[in-house]
Amino acid sequence: MKISNVLQKGSLLKALGAVGLLMMVPGTAYAGNLDQNDFVGISFWLISMALMASTVFFLWETQSVTAKWKTSLVVSALVTFIAAVHYFYMRDVWVDTGTSPTVFRYIDWLLTVPLLMIEFYLILRAIGVATAGIFWRLLIGTLVMLVPGYLAEAGYMDITIGFVIGMLGWFYILYEIFAGEAGKAAEKNASDAVKYAYNTMRWIVTVGWAIYPIGYVMGYMLGAASPEALNIVYNLADLVNKVAFGLLIWYAATSESQTVKGTADQA
Ligand SMILES: *C/C=C(C)/C=C/C=C(C)/C=C/C1=C(C)CCCC1(C)C
């Protein structure tokens, strides 16, 4: 083994250790008054830990994939990292007050949802079929979906109008990844592993993401869901939409990297 490899691995290990330790400070600092019957609080706690562990895992696994897949794994780690920090915060607020201000969710979504969209672009780029148009259209769809939702929940826009515009943004994203340029590109060059990952990722965006607008309708339009129910459902949704989504990318990246290594070990 080359000395430079050992050194590189050594510094990566230190960097990973540092990320893990830094996350543990807010991650374990509070929640001292977590009640054993507070299932929402417990779900915040569980998901925080899952997000924290996923971050370390995705970063660690960048070592075992080829260069063009590393960015995808780092972006997965950024998504779970950003979400973990929000969860530490939301958990503590929930334990203290029994409420969870929506603003934390929206800040988290505004950062992580565009990153999740970039994952589609990156997976297509890794197989050589991405275009700048795909990138921009997915990003714009995200903003059209989230910004009106926030404006409406915060009282700056009519609840129904915000919902309708947000739905259009989501439908636009679905169109792009199923039938638009991105959807067509994914059929061109992809191996079975990439096809499987891409296909499952877009079903997550369809089914997993539907939970949020359903929550919006139940909570804001019908007044039919308690804050407890909504938060548990959102927490489980985030587990699918962030951690499972990242694991699919990890699956595609590691499978592809093994194929490449089999043919040319230098890669
Ligand atoms: C990790 C967090 C994720 C994947 C959050 C996703 C959020 C949405 C898909 C929100 C969608 C909404 C609509 C489609 C209509 C308007 C209301 C929103 C913002 C809740």
Short mmCIF file of C-alpha atoms and ligand atoms in Angstrom, two decimals, residues 79 106 108-109 112-113 116 145-146 149-150 153 162-163 166-167 170 209-210 212-213 216 234 238 241-242, ligand 1:
data_model
loop_
_atom_site.label_atom_id
_atom_site.label_comp_id
_atom_site.label_asym_id
_atom_site.label_seq_id
_atom_site.Cartn_x
_atom_site.Cartn_y
_atom_site.Cartn_z
CA VAL A 79 -28.92 16.26 3.37
CA TYR A 106 -39.43 24.85 6.04
CA ASP A 108 -34.80 22.35 6.51
CA TRP A 109 -36.85 21.69 3.34
CA THR A 112 -32.45 19.74 1.69
CA VAL A 113 -35.08 19.43 -1.05
CA LEU A 116 -32.29 15.91 -3.17
CA MET A 145 -43.35 24.02 -4.56
CA LEU A 146 -41.92 25.23 -1.24
CA GLY A 149 -46.31 26.65 0.95
CA TYR A 150 -44.30 28.64 3.46
CA GLU A 153 -48.46 28.69 6.38
CA GLY A 162 -50.35 28.59 -1.69
CA PHE A 163 -51.36 24.95 -1.81
CA GLY A 166 -47.08 24.38 -4.49
CA MET A 167 -48.82 21.37 -6.04
CA TRP A 170 -44.42 19.28 -7.35
CA TRP A 209 -43.31 13.29 -0.78
CA ALA A 210 -47.12 13.08 -0.99
CA TYR A 212 -46.26 16.54 3.16
CA PRO A 213 -49.10 18.04 1.09
CA TYR A 216 -50.81 20.39 4.89
CA TYR A 234 -43.47 14.04 9.05
CA ASP A 238 -38.18 12.28 6.48
CA ASN A 241 -37.19 10.69 1.91
CA LYS A 242 -33.74 11.44 3.25
C1 LIG B 1 -36.62 16.05 3.46
C2 LIG B 1 -37.77 16.84 3.24
C3 LIG B 1 -38.61 16.71 2.14
C4 LIG B 1 -38.39 15.69 1.08
C5 LIG B 1 -39.71 17.64 2.06
C6 LIG B 1 -40.61 17.69 1.06
C7 LIG B 1 -41.68 18.63 1.07
C8 LIG B 1 -42.72 18.65 0.17
C9 LIG B 1 -42.81 17.67 -0.95
C10 LIG B 1 -43.76 19.67 0.32
C11 LIG B 1 -44.80 19.81 -0.53
C12 LIG B 1 -45.91 20.80 -0.50
C13 LIG B 1 -46.79 20.80 -1.59
C14 LIG B 1 -46.64 19.82 -2.72
C15 LIG B 1 -47.93 21.75 -1.71
C16 LIG B 1 -47.79 22.95 -0.81
C17 LIG B 1 -47.45 22.57 0.55
C18 LIG B 1 -46.12 21.77 0.67
C19 LIG B 1 -44.98 22.77 0.73
C20 LIG B 1 -46.23 21.03 1.99
#
